[in-house]
Tab-separated table of C-alpha atoms in Angstrom:
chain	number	residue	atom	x	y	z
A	1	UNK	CA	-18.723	16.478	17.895
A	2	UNK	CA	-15.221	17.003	15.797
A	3	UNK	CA	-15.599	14.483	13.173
A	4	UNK	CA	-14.474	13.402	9.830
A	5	UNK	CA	-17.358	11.641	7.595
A	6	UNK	CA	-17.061	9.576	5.087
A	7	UNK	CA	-19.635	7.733	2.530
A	8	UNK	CA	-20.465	4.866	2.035
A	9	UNK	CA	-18.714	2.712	3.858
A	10	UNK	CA	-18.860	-0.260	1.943
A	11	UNK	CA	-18.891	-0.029	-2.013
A	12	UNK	CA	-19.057	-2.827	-4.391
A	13	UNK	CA	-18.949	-1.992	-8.097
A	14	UNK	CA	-17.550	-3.185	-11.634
A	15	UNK	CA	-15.083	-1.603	-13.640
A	16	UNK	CA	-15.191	1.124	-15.517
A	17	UNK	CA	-18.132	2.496	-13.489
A	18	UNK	CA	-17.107	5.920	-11.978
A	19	UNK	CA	-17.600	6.386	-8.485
A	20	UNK	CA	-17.509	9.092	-6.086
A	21	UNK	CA	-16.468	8.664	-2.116
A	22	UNK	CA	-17.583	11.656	0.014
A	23	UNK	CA	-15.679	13.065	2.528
A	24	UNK	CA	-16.584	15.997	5.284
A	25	UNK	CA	-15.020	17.461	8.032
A	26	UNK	CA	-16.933	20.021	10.411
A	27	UNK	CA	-13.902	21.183	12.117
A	28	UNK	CA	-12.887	24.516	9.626
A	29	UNK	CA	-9.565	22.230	8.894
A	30	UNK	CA	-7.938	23.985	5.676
A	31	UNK	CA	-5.684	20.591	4.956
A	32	UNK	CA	-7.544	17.564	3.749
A	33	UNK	CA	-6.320	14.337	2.228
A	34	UNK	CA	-6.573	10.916	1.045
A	35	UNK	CA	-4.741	7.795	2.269
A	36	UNK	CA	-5.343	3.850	0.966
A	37	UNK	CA	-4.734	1.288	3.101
A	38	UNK	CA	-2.928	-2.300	1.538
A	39	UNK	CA	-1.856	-5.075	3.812
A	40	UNK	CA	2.285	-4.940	3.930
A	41	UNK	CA	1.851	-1.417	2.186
A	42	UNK	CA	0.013	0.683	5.419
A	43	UNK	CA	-1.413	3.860	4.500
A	44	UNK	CA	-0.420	5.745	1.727
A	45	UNK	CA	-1.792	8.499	0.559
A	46	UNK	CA	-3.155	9.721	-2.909
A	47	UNK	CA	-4.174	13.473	-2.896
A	48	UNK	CA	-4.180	16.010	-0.404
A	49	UNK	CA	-5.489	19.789	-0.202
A	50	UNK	CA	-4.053	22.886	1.542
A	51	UNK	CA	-7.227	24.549	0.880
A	52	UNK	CA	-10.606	25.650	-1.384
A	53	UNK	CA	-9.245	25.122	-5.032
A	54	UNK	CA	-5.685	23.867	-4.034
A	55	UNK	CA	-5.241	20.190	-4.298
A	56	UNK	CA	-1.954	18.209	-5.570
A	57	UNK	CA	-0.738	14.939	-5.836
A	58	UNK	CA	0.058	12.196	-3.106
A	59	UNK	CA	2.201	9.024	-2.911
A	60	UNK	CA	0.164	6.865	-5.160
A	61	UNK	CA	-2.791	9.680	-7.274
A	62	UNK	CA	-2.830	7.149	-10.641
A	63	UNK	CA	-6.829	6.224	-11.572
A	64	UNK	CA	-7.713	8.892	-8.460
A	65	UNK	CA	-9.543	12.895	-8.804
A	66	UNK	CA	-10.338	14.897	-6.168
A	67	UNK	CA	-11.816	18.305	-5.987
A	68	UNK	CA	-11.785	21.369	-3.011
A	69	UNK	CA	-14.856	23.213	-3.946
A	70	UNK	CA	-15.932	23.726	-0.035
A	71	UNK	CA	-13.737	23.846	2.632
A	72	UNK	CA	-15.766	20.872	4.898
A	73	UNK	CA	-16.203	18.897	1.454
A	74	UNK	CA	-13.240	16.833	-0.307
A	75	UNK	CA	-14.725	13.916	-2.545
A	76	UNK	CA	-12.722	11.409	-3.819
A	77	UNK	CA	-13.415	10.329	-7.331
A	78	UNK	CA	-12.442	7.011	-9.298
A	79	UNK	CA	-13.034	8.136	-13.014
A	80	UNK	CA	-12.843	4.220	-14.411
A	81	UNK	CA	-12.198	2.531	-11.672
A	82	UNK	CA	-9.696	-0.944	-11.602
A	83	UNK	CA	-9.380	-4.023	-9.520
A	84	UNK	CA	-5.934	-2.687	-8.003
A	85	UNK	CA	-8.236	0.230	-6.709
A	86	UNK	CA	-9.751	-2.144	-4.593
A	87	UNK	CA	-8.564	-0.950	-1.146
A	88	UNK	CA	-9.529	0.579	2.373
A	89	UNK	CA	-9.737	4.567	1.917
A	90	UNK	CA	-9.367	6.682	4.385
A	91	UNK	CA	-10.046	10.487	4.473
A	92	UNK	CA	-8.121	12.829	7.315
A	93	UNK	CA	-8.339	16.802	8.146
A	94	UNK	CA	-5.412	17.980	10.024
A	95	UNK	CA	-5.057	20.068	12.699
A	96	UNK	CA	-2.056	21.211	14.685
A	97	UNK	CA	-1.097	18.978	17.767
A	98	UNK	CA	-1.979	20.744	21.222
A	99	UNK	CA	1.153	22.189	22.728
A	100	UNK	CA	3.238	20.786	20.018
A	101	UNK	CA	4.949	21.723	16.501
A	102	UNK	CA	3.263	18.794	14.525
A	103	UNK	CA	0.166	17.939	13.264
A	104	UNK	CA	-2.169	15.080	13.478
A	105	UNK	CA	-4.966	13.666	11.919
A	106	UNK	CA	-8.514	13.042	12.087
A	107	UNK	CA	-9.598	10.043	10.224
A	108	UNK	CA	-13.075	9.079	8.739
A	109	UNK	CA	-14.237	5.556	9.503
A	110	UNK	CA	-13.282	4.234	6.032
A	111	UNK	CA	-14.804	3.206	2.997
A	112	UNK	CA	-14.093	-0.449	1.860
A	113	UNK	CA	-13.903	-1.026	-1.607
A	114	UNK	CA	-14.583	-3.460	-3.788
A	115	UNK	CA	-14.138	-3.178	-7.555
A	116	UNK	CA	-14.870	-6.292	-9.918
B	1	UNK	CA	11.003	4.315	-0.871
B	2	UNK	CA	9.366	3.117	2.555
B	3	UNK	CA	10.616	5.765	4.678
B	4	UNK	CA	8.857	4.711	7.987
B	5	UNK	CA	9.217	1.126	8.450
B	6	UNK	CA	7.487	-1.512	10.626
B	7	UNK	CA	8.967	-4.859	10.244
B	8	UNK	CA	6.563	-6.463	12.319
B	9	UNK	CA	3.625	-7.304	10.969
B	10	UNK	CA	2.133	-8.831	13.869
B	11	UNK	CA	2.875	-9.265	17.672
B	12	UNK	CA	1.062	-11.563	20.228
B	13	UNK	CA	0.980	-10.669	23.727
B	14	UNK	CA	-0.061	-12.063	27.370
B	15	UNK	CA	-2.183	-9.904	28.997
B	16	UNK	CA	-0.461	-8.191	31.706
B	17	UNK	CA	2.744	-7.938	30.444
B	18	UNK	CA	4.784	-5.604	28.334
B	19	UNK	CA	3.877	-4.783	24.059
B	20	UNK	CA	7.229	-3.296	22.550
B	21	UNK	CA	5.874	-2.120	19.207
B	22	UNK	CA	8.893	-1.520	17.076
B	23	UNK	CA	9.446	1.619	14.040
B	24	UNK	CA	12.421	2.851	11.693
B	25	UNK	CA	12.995	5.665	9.715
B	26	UNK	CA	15.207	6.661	7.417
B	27	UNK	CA	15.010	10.105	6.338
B	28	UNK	CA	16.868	12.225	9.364
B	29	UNK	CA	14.552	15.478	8.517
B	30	UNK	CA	11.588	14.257	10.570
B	31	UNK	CA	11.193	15.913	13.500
B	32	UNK	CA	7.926	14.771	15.045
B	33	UNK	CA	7.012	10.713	15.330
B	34	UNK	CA	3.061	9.730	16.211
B	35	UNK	CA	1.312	6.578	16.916
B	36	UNK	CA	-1.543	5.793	15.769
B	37	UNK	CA	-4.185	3.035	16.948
B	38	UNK	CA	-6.824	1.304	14.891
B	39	UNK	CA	-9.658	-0.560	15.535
B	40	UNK	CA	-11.404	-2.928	12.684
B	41	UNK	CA	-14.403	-0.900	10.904
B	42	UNK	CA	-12.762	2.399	12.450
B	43	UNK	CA	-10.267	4.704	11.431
B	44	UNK	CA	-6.780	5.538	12.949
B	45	UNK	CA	-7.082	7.723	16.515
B	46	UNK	CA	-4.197	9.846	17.305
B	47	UNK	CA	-2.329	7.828	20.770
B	48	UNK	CA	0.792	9.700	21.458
B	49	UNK	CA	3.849	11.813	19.951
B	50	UNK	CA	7.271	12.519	20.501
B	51	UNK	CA	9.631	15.714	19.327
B	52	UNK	CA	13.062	15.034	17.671
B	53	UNK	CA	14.587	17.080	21.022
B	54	UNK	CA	13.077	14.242	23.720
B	55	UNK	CA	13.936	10.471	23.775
B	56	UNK	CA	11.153	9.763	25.854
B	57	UNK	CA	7.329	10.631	26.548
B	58	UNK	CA	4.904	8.769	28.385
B	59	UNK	CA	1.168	8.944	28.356
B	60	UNK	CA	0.071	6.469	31.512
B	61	UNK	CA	0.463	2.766	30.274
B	62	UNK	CA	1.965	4.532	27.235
B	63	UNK	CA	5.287	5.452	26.498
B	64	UNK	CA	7.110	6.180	23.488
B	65	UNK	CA	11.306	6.143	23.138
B	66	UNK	CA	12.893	7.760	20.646
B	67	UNK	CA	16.853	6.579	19.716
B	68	UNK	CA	17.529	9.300	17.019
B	69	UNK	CA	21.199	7.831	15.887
B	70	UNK	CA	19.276	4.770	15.195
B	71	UNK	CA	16.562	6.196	13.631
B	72	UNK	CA	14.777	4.167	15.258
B	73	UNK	CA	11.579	4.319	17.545
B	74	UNK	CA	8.961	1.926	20.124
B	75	UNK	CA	6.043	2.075	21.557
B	76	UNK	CA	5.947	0.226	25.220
B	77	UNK	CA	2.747	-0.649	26.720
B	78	UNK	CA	2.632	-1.711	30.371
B	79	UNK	CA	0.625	-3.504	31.305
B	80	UNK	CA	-1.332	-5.039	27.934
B	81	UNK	CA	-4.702	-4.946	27.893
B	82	UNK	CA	-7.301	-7.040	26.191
B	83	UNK	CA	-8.720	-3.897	24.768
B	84	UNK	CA	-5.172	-2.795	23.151
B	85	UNK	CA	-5.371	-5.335	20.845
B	86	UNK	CA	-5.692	-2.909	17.473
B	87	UNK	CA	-3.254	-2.074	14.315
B	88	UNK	CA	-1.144	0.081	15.502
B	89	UNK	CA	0.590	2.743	12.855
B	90	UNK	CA	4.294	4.590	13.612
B	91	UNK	CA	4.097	8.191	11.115
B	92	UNK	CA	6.780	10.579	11.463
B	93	UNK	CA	6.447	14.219	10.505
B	94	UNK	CA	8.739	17.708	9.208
B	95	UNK	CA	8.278	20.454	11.541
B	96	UNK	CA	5.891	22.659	9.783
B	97	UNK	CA	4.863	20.293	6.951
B	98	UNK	CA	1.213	18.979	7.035
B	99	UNK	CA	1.993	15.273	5.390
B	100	UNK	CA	2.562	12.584	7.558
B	101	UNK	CA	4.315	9.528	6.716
B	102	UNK	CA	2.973	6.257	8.119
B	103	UNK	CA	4.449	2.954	8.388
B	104	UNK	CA	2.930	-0.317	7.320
B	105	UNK	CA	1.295	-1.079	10.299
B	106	UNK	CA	1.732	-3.986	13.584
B	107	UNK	CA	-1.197	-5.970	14.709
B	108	UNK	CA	-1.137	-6.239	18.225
B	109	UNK	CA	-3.108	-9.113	19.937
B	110	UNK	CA	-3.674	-9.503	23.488
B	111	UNK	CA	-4.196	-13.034	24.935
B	112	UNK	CA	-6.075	-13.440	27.979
């Protein structure tokens, strides 16, 4: 089954402690990325990759790494993380639209994060 | 710079009857325009797209119009469901580009 994986779901932590979110896709997708999700803000996103070793800057990247070492694998990490970090993350693999000149994505369930 | 809008945060509707879910744009090179649907504990699904070049597509109870000198687009759903009741996102996309844009999001409740 196409899918997009993320872990862990739900993540509690303090701050300051650095934390790593796992994404991977097993659909060969070369563009990955990172969106948060903030009621009244919708889903912005933070980093994306075009490929292995080729990753820039999203929307809103400030307090975020991420690093392309695999195509399937594109972790998500939060160096010291904040209480405005605390958010709904969402990672996505694109893939061009059937029969169309667009993508879309695929979306991971989510991680929910907490930081205190 | 919110450049795909949703002014409606949420909508309630009988079941049975019509959902007009309502998204504006503002930057005149997107060519593409999704909707997305969302479940709690889930992630977004892909639900249906338009091109820049059609002002309407329709996927069974879905359809999708398109006003480009509005910039505006909505998502019509006849007839509601119970089970439609989700977030639903509007993202808009440059032909060729692999970002999409989303808006901030409607929640769309179904009453029985």
């Amino acid at each position: 089954e196409a899918q997009v994986t993320q872990n862990p779901r739900y993540l509690i932590t303090v701050t300051g402690k650095k934390l790593t979110v796992t994404c991977s896709q097993n659909m060969n997708h070369e563009y990955m990325s990172w969106y948060r999700q903030d009621p009244g803000l919708g889903l912005r996103q933070i980093y994306y990759s075009m490929n292995v070793e080729v990753t820039d800057k999203g929307d809103v990247p400030e307090g975020y790494k991420v690093s392309r070492k695999e195509k399937r694998n594109f972790p998500l990490i939060l160096e010291s993380p904040s209480p405005n970090q605390t958010s709904l993350y969402f990672c996505a693999s694109s893939h061009l639209l059937p029969g169309h000149r667009t993508v879309s994505y695929t979306f991971g369930s989510g991680t929910r994060l907490t930081v205190v | 710079d919110q450049q795909v809008k949703q002014n409606s945060p949420s909508l309630s509707v009988q079941e049975g009857r019509i959902s007009i879910l309502n998204c504006d744009y503002t930057n005149s090179m997107f060519d593409y325009f999704l909707w997305y649907k969302k479940y709690p504990a889930e992630g977004p699904t892909f639900l249906i797209s338009i091109s820049s070049i059609k002002d309407k597509n329709e996927d069974g109870r879905f359809t999708v119009f398109l006003n480009k000198s509005a910039k505006h687009l909505s998502l019509h759903i006849v007839p509601s469901q119970p089970g439609d009741s989700a977030v639903y996102f509007c993202a808009a996309s440059v032909q060729g580009a692999q970002k999409l844009v989303f808006g901030q999001g409607t929640r769309l409740t179904i009453n029985p």
